[in-house]
Coordinates of C-alpha atoms and ligand atoms in Angstrom, one line a residue:
D22 CA -128.4 129.7 -152.9
G23 CA -124.7 130.5 -152.9
S24 CA -125.1 133.1 -155.7
E25 CA -126.2 135.6 -153.0
L26 CA -122.5 135.7 -152.2
V27 CA -121.6 137.6 -155.3
E28 CA -123.3 140.8 -154.1
V29 CA -122.1 140.3 -150.5
N30 CA -118.5 139.7 -151.7
N31 CA -118.6 142.9 -153.9
Y32 CA -119.7 144.9 -150.9
V33 CA -117.0 143.4 -148.6
R34 CA -114.2 143.9 -151.2
S35 CA -115.2 147.5 -151.8
N36 CA -115.1 148.3 -148.1
Q37 CA -111.8 146.6 -147.4
A38 CA -109.4 148.7 -145.3
E39 CA -105.7 148.6 -146.0
P40 CA -103.5 147.9 -143.0
N41 CA -101.5 150.7 -141.5
A42 CA -97.9 150.0 -142.6
E43 CA -96.5 151.1 -139.2
M44 CA -98.8 148.9 -137.2
F45 CA -98.8 145.8 -139.4
G46 CA -96.8 143.0 -137.8
L47 CA -95.9 145.1 -134.8
A48 CA -96.7 142.1 -132.6
D49 CA -95.6 139.5 -135.1
G50 CA -95.2 136.0 -133.6
R51 CA -96.3 136.9 -130.1
N52 CA -98.9 135.0 -128.1
L53 CA -102.3 136.5 -128.4
I54 CA -104.3 136.8 -125.1
V55 CA -107.9 138.2 -125.5
V56 CA -109.9 138.9 -122.3
S57 CA -113.7 139.3 -122.4
M58 CA -114.5 141.6 -119.5
E59 CA -117.9 140.6 -118.3
S60 CA -120.6 143.4 -118.4
L61 CA -117.9 146.2 -118.3
Q62 CA -119.2 149.5 -119.6
N63 CA -116.9 152.4 -120.3
F64 CA -118.6 154.9 -118.0
V65 CA -116.6 153.5 -115.0
I66 CA -113.2 154.2 -116.6
N67 CA -111.4 157.2 -115.2
N68 CA -114.4 157.9 -113.0
D69 CA -115.1 157.5 -109.3
M70 CA -118.1 156.5 -107.1
N71 CA -118.5 158.7 -104.0
G72 CA -114.8 159.4 -104.1
H73 CA -113.7 155.8 -104.7
E74 CA -111.7 155.0 -107.8
I75 CA -113.6 152.1 -109.6
T76 CA -111.0 150.8 -112.0
P77 CA -107.5 151.8 -110.7
F78 CA -105.7 149.2 -112.8
L79 CA -107.5 149.9 -116.1
N80 CA -107.2 153.6 -115.5
S81 CA -103.4 153.2 -115.3
L82 CA -103.5 151.4 -118.6
T83 CA -105.4 154.4 -120.2
K84 CA -102.2 156.3 -119.6
D85 CA -99.7 153.6 -120.3
K86 CA -97.0 153.8 -123.0
D87 CA -97.6 150.3 -124.2
T88 CA -101.4 150.5 -124.3
F89 CA -104.0 151.7 -126.9
Y90 CA -107.1 152.6 -125.0
F91 CA -110.2 153.1 -127.2
S92 CA -112.7 155.5 -125.5
N93 CA -115.4 155.6 -128.2
F94 CA -115.7 151.9 -128.7
Y95 CA -119.1 150.1 -128.7
H96 CA -120.5 146.6 -128.1
Q97 CA -122.7 145.3 -130.9
T98 CA -124.3 142.3 -129.2
G99 CA -127.9 141.2 -129.2
L100 CA -129.8 138.6 -127.2
G101 CA -126.8 136.3 -127.3
K102 CA -124.9 138.6 -124.9
T103 CA -121.4 137.2 -124.1
S104 CA -121.7 134.6 -126.9
D105 CA -122.5 137.4 -129.4
S106 CA -119.4 139.3 -128.4
E107 CA -117.4 136.1 -129.0
F108 CA -119.0 135.7 -132.4
L109 CA -118.1 139.3 -133.3
V110 CA -114.5 138.8 -132.3
E111 CA -114.0 135.5 -134.1
N112 CA -115.9 136.3 -137.3
S113 CA -116.1 140.1 -137.7
L114 CA -119.7 139.5 -138.6
Y115 CA -122.8 140.7 -136.8
P116 CA -124.6 138.4 -134.5
L117 CA -128.3 137.8 -135.3
G118 CA -131.2 140.0 -134.5
G119 CA -133.3 137.2 -133.2
G120 CA -131.8 134.4 -131.0
A121 CA -128.2 133.7 -130.1
V122 CA -126.3 132.7 -133.2
F123 CA -124.2 130.3 -131.0
F124 CA -127.4 128.2 -130.6
T125 CA -129.0 128.7 -134.0
H126 CA -126.0 128.3 -136.4
S127 CA -123.4 126.2 -134.7
G128 CA -123.6 123.9 -137.7
N129 CA -122.4 126.6 -140.1
K130 CA -119.1 126.9 -141.9
F131 CA -117.1 129.8 -140.4
H132 CA -113.6 131.1 -141.1
S133 CA -112.8 132.3 -137.6
M134 CA -109.8 134.2 -136.1
A135 CA -108.9 130.9 -134.4
E136 CA -108.8 129.2 -137.8
S137 CA -106.7 132.0 -139.3
L138 CA -104.2 131.9 -136.4
N139 CA -104.1 128.1 -136.4
E140 CA -103.0 128.3 -140.0
E141 CA -100.2 130.6 -138.8
G142 CA -99.1 127.9 -136.3
Y143 CA -100.9 129.1 -133.2
F144 CA -102.4 126.8 -130.6
T145 CA -106.0 128.1 -130.2
N146 CA -108.1 127.8 -127.0
V147 CA -110.8 129.4 -124.9
M148 CA -110.7 129.5 -121.1
H149 CA -113.9 129.9 -119.2
P150 CA -114.8 128.2 -115.9
N151 CA -118.4 127.4 -116.7
S152 CA -120.1 124.2 -117.9
K153 CA -119.0 123.7 -121.5
S154 CA -122.5 123.6 -123.0
F155 CA -123.5 127.0 -121.7
W156 CA -124.4 129.1 -124.7
N157 CA -123.8 125.9 -126.7
R158 CA -120.1 126.8 -126.6
D159 CA -118.9 123.2 -126.9
M160 CA -120.6 122.9 -130.3
M161 CA -119.9 126.4 -131.6
Y162 CA -116.2 126.2 -130.7
Q163 CA -115.9 123.2 -133.0
A164 CA -117.4 125.3 -135.8
L165 CA -115.0 128.1 -134.9
S166 CA -111.9 125.7 -135.0
V167 CA -111.0 126.4 -131.3
Q168 CA -108.6 123.5 -130.6
K169 CA -109.2 123.3 -126.8
F170 CA -111.9 124.6 -124.5
Y171 CA -110.7 124.8 -120.9
D172 CA -114.1 124.7 -119.2
V173 CA -115.0 124.3 -115.5
N174 CA -113.6 120.8 -115.5
D175 CA -110.1 122.1 -116.2
Y176 CA -110.1 124.3 -113.1
V177 CA -109.9 123.4 -109.4
V178 CA -112.6 125.4 -107.7
N179 CA -111.7 125.3 -104.0
E180 CA -114.1 126.2 -101.3
G181 CA -114.4 130.0 -101.2
D182 CA -113.2 130.3 -104.8
A183 CA -116.7 130.6 -106.3
V184 CA -119.3 133.4 -106.0
N185 CA -122.3 134.5 -108.0
W186 CA -122.2 132.5 -111.3
G187 CA -119.1 130.4 -110.5
M188 CA -115.4 130.6 -110.1
K189 CA -114.1 134.0 -109.1
D190 CA -111.9 135.9 -111.5
I191 CA -108.7 136.0 -109.4
P192 CA -108.3 132.2 -109.0
F193 CA -109.6 131.8 -112.6
F194 CA -106.8 134.0 -114.0
E195 CA -104.2 132.4 -111.7
Q196 CA -105.0 128.8 -112.9
S197 CA -105.4 130.0 -116.5
V198 CA -101.8 131.3 -116.5
D199 CA -100.8 127.9 -115.1
H200 CA -102.4 126.4 -118.2
M201 CA -100.8 128.9 -120.5
A202 CA -97.4 128.0 -119.1
E203 CA -97.9 124.4 -120.4
M204 CA -99.1 125.4 -123.9
P205 CA -97.1 125.2 -127.1
Q206 CA -96.3 128.7 -128.2
P207 CA -97.4 130.8 -129.9
F208 CA -100.9 130.4 -128.5
Y209 CA -104.1 132.3 -128.9
S210 CA -106.0 132.2 -125.6
R211 CA -109.4 133.8 -125.2
L212 CA -110.4 134.2 -121.5
I213 CA -113.9 135.0 -120.4
T214 CA -114.4 136.4 -117.0
L215 CA -117.5 135.8 -114.8
T216 CA -117.6 137.6 -111.5
N217 CA -118.9 141.0 -112.8
H218 CA -122.2 139.4 -113.9
F219 CA -125.7 140.3 -112.8
P220 CA -126.8 140.1 -110.0
F221 CA -123.2 141.3 -109.1
D222 CA -123.0 139.4 -105.8
L223 CA -119.7 139.5 -104.0
E224 CA -118.4 138.3 -100.6
E225 CA -117.4 140.9 -98.1
E226 CA -113.7 140.0 -98.3
D227 CA -113.7 140.9 -102.0
Q228 CA -115.4 144.2 -101.6
F229 CA -112.7 146.8 -102.1
I230 CA -115.1 149.7 -102.2
P231 CA -118.5 150.3 -100.5
P232 CA -121.7 150.0 -102.5
Y233 CA -123.3 153.0 -104.2
D234 CA -126.3 154.6 -102.7
S235 CA -129.0 154.8 -105.4
N236 CA -132.5 153.2 -105.6
S237 CA -131.0 150.4 -107.7
R238 CA -129.4 147.6 -105.7
T239 CA -128.1 146.3 -109.0
L240 CA -126.1 149.5 -109.8
N241 CA -125.0 149.8 -106.2
K242 CA -123.4 146.4 -106.3
Y243 CA -122.1 146.8 -109.9
F244 CA -119.4 149.2 -108.8
Q245 CA -118.0 146.7 -106.3
T246 CA -117.9 143.7 -108.7
V247 CA -116.3 146.0 -111.4
R248 CA -113.7 147.0 -108.8
Y249 CA -113.0 143.3 -108.0
M250 CA -112.6 142.5 -111.7
D251 CA -110.1 145.4 -112.1
E252 CA -108.1 143.8 -109.2
A253 CA -108.3 140.4 -110.9
L254 CA -106.9 141.9 -114.2
K255 CA -104.0 143.5 -112.2
S256 CA -103.1 140.2 -110.7
F257 CA -103.5 138.5 -114.1
F258 CA -100.8 140.8 -115.5
D259 CA -98.6 140.0 -112.5
D260 CA -99.1 136.3 -113.0
L261 CA -98.2 136.5 -116.7
K262 CA -95.0 138.4 -115.7
A263 CA -94.2 135.8 -113.0
K264 CA -94.5 132.9 -115.5
G265 CA -92.4 134.7 -118.1
L266 CA -95.3 134.9 -120.5
Y267 CA -95.8 138.7 -120.5
D268 CA -93.1 140.1 -122.7
N269 CA -93.8 137.8 -125.7
S270 CA -97.6 138.4 -125.7
I271 CA -100.1 140.9 -126.8
I272 CA -103.1 141.4 -124.4
V273 CA -106.4 142.6 -125.8
M274 CA -109.3 143.3 -123.5
Y275 CA -112.9 144.4 -124.2
G276 CA -116.1 144.8 -122.4
D277 CA -118.6 142.2 -123.7
H278 CA -121.9 144.2 -123.4
Y279 CA -123.7 146.5 -121.0
G280 CA -124.2 145.4 -117.3
I281 CA -126.7 148.1 -116.4
S282 CA -129.9 147.9 -118.4
E283 CA -132.3 150.8 -119.1
N284 CA -134.4 149.5 -116.1
H285 CA -131.9 151.3 -113.9
N286 CA -132.1 154.7 -115.7
V287 CA -133.2 156.6 -112.5
A288 CA -130.2 155.3 -110.6
M289 CA -127.9 155.9 -113.6
S290 CA -129.2 159.4 -114.0
K291 CA -128.4 160.1 -110.3
Y292 CA -124.9 158.7 -110.8
L293 CA -124.1 160.5 -114.0
G294 CA -125.9 163.7 -113.0
K295 CA -127.9 163.9 -116.2
E296 CA -131.1 162.7 -117.8
I297 CA -130.8 159.4 -119.7
T298 CA -132.2 160.2 -123.2
P299 CA -132.1 157.7 -126.1
Y300 CA -128.9 159.5 -127.1
E301 CA -127.3 158.9 -123.6
S302 CA -128.5 155.3 -123.7
A303 CA -126.7 154.8 -127.0
K304 CA -123.5 156.4 -125.6
L305 CA -123.7 154.1 -122.6
Q306 CA -123.2 151.2 -124.9
R307 CA -119.6 152.1 -125.0
V308 CA -117.3 149.4 -123.6
P309 CA -113.6 149.8 -122.9
F310 CA -111.2 148.3 -125.5
F311 CA -107.5 147.9 -124.7
V312 CA -104.7 146.7 -126.9
H313 CA -101.7 146.2 -124.7
I314 CA -98.4 145.5 -126.5
P315 CA -95.6 145.1 -123.9
N316 CA -92.4 147.1 -124.6
S317 CA -93.8 148.7 -127.7
G318 CA -93.9 152.3 -126.4
V319 CA -96.6 153.2 -129.0
G320 CA -99.6 153.4 -126.8
K321 CA -102.1 156.3 -126.6
E322 CA -105.8 157.0 -126.3
M323 CA -107.7 156.4 -129.5
T324 CA -111.0 158.4 -129.9
E325 CA -112.1 156.8 -133.2
T326 CA -115.7 155.5 -133.2
A327 CA -115.3 151.7 -133.5
G328 CA -116.9 148.5 -132.3
Q329 CA -116.4 144.8 -131.6
I330 CA -116.7 143.9 -135.2
D331 CA -113.3 145.7 -135.8
I332 CA -111.4 143.6 -133.2
R333 CA -110.5 140.8 -135.5
P334 CA -108.9 142.7 -138.5
T335 CA -107.2 145.0 -136.0
I336 CA -105.6 142.1 -134.1
L337 CA -104.7 140.0 -137.1
H338 CA -102.9 143.0 -138.7
L339 CA -100.9 143.6 -135.5
L340 CA -99.9 140.0 -135.7
G341 CA -98.8 140.4 -139.3
V342 CA -101.7 138.3 -140.8
E343 CA -103.3 139.7 -143.9
T344 CA -107.1 139.9 -144.0
A345 CA -107.7 141.2 -147.5
K346 CA -109.4 137.9 -148.5
D347 CA -111.5 137.6 -145.3
M348 CA -115.3 137.7 -145.5
Q349 CA -115.4 140.4 -142.8
L350 CA -117.6 143.4 -142.1
G351 CA -115.2 145.2 -139.6
A352 CA -112.1 147.2 -140.3
D353 CA -108.7 147.6 -138.8
V354 CA -109.1 150.6 -136.4
F355 CA -105.5 151.7 -137.2
S356 CA -106.2 151.8 -140.9
E357 CA -106.5 155.2 -142.7
D358 CA -109.6 153.7 -144.4
H359 CA -111.3 152.9 -141.1
E360 CA -114.6 154.8 -141.1
D361 CA -116.1 156.2 -137.9
F362 CA -119.4 154.4 -138.3
T363 CA -120.5 151.7 -135.8
I364 CA -123.7 149.9 -136.3
F365 CA -125.7 148.4 -133.4
R366 CA -127.5 145.1 -133.8
N367 CA -130.9 146.9 -133.4
G368 CA -130.2 149.2 -136.4
G369 CA -129.1 152.1 -134.4
F370 CA -125.6 153.5 -135.0
V371 CA -123.0 156.1 -134.1
T372 CA -120.7 158.1 -136.4
D373 CA -118.2 160.8 -135.4
K374 CA -121.0 163.3 -136.1
F375 CA -124.3 161.6 -135.5
V376 CA -126.1 159.1 -133.2
Y377 CA -129.2 157.3 -134.4
A378 CA -131.2 155.9 -131.5
G379 CA -134.9 155.3 -130.7
N380 CA -135.7 156.3 -134.4
A381 CA -134.3 159.8 -133.8
C382 CA -131.1 161.5 -135.1
Y383 CA -128.8 163.3 -132.6
D384 CA -125.8 165.5 -132.9
N385 CA -123.0 163.3 -131.4
S386 CA -121.1 166.1 -129.7
T387 CA -124.1 167.9 -128.1
G388 CA -126.8 165.2 -127.8
T389 CA -129.3 167.6 -129.4
E390 CA -132.0 166.0 -131.6
I391 CA -131.5 167.1 -135.2
D392 CA -133.3 166.5 -138.5
I393 CA -133.6 162.9 -139.5
E394 CA -132.2 163.7 -142.9
N395 CA -128.7 163.9 -141.4
C396 CA -128.9 160.3 -140.4
Q397 CA -130.8 159.0 -143.5
P398 CA -127.8 157.8 -145.7
Y399 CA -126.4 155.9 -142.7
I400 CA -129.7 154.4 -141.8
E401 CA -129.8 152.8 -145.3
R402 CA -126.2 151.6 -145.1
A403 CA -126.8 150.1 -141.6
T404 CA -129.8 148.2 -142.9
Q405 CA -127.8 147.0 -145.9
E406 CA -124.8 145.9 -143.9
L407 CA -126.8 144.1 -141.2
G408 CA -128.7 142.4 -144.1
Y409 CA -125.5 141.1 -145.7
S410 CA -124.3 139.7 -142.4
D411 CA -127.6 138.0 -141.9
Q412 CA -127.5 136.6 -145.4
I413 CA -124.0 135.1 -144.8
I414 CA -125.2 133.4 -141.6
N415 CA -128.7 132.4 -142.6
G416 CA -127.6 131.1 -146.0
D417 CA -124.4 129.5 -144.5
L418 CA -122.6 131.2 -147.4
L419 CA -119.1 130.7 -146.2
R420 CA -119.5 127.2 -147.5
F421 CA -119.2 128.8 -150.9
Y422 CA -116.1 130.9 -150.2
D423 CA -112.5 129.9 -150.3
S424 CA -110.9 132.2 -147.8
K425 CA -107.3 131.4 -148.9
T426 CA -107.8 132.4 -152.5
G427 CA -110.8 134.7 -152.2
N428 CA -112.6 132.6 -154.8
L429 CA -116.3 132.1 -154.8
L430 CA -117.3 128.5 -155.1
I431 CA -120.5 129.3 -156.9
D432 CA -120.4 126.1 -159.0
E433 CA -120.6 124.2 -155.8
A434 CA -123.6 126.3 -154.9
E435 CA -125.3 125.5 -158.2
K436 CA -124.9 121.8 -157.4
E437 CA -126.7 122.3 -154.2
K438 CA -129.8 123.5 -156.0
P439 CA -132.7 121.1 -155.7
Ligands
LIG17 C1 -121.7 132.5 -119.0 C2 -121.2 133.8 -119.2 C3 -122.2 134.9 -119.0 O1 -120.9 131.4 -119.3 O2 -120.4 134.0 -120.4 O3 -123.0 135.0 -120.1 P1 -124.0 136.3 -120.3 O4 -125.2 136.1 -119.5 O5 -123.2 137.5 -120.0 O6 -124.3 136.2 -121.8
LIG18 MN1 -121.6 138.6 -120.6

């Protein structure tokens, strides 16, 4: 019953991170554009493949004066893949350990980022050129208070504009910006790319670099589709500028989950020039995270250990929206109180000092296995925090929480008792 919320609420309140006064409201009133970069892992950033730069545009952003680039940032998804990353961004809660929460709990009450921003006067929408029921998005987006879902029917997919899973990223971004130009402002648009998806097929005209030469056809092609997505992101920024939407927006981009699974460890080991231990596998779960604030001049590389669960409070604070009453498990990465402790859905985790993976504890800076005692306190906290998140979702506990006042509606809960 709803009384479970008392303990969860105490935990959330005691872990609340104060906003950073210099960052709070830095992008006040701007449009928010969030891009989910399909299957993009961090190992390709500022790296090359047989002498070919893989992500020239994103690499330029890692050195850009208006961009925060997070280089120790992790995905926290489970079986729900893209949809789990969406869940993390909207709710700052963990997805479930079993099936995709988008399928299992679309009937729940949520207090999403879309809902918060809608209360601030934003027009909230998601753009993704796939059928609307994929991952049960049409149902879940109602629960997440997304006002409009631009699905495949809102795009003109011309001959030659589709490959692999559907519409190519370049025309997708182009038409998305056309839609944005028609929206009331400020808007919150979340765009989900598609081209860099397994099996990473690409037509010859879109191959800007040759394939890699390992025993994995998957990894070999991955570099090419990543390179294509990078080109698409570059043209997206240009389109935003051309339509006059760039200066008054903040553009946030994150990799949704890994693209290369552990089945390709031999090929990855050849590429990286080292053995893929459980420690390396954990570090390979890093995905790039960019916060681009045009004309801010405050950008730099951020090396804090953080994860997708931190995206929501970080963004809301930049937009000048308080989150002190939100039922969230992430923290603003710019906050002094943000802790370098990122928990994976499988119970593994990373701190600034330790990595816990495959039931072993590793020194984060050397990758050497160390005594499990070092990780023990964090193992317990990880279990506790994932448990609280699961309780919120499985018990549909946000029904008993007033996110405006922070009041627990426990009397309501009592009424529900059989
Ligand atoms: C499908 C796209 C890909 O619409 O988001 O989903 P994924 O397989 O990566 O979860
Ligand atoms: Mn995905």
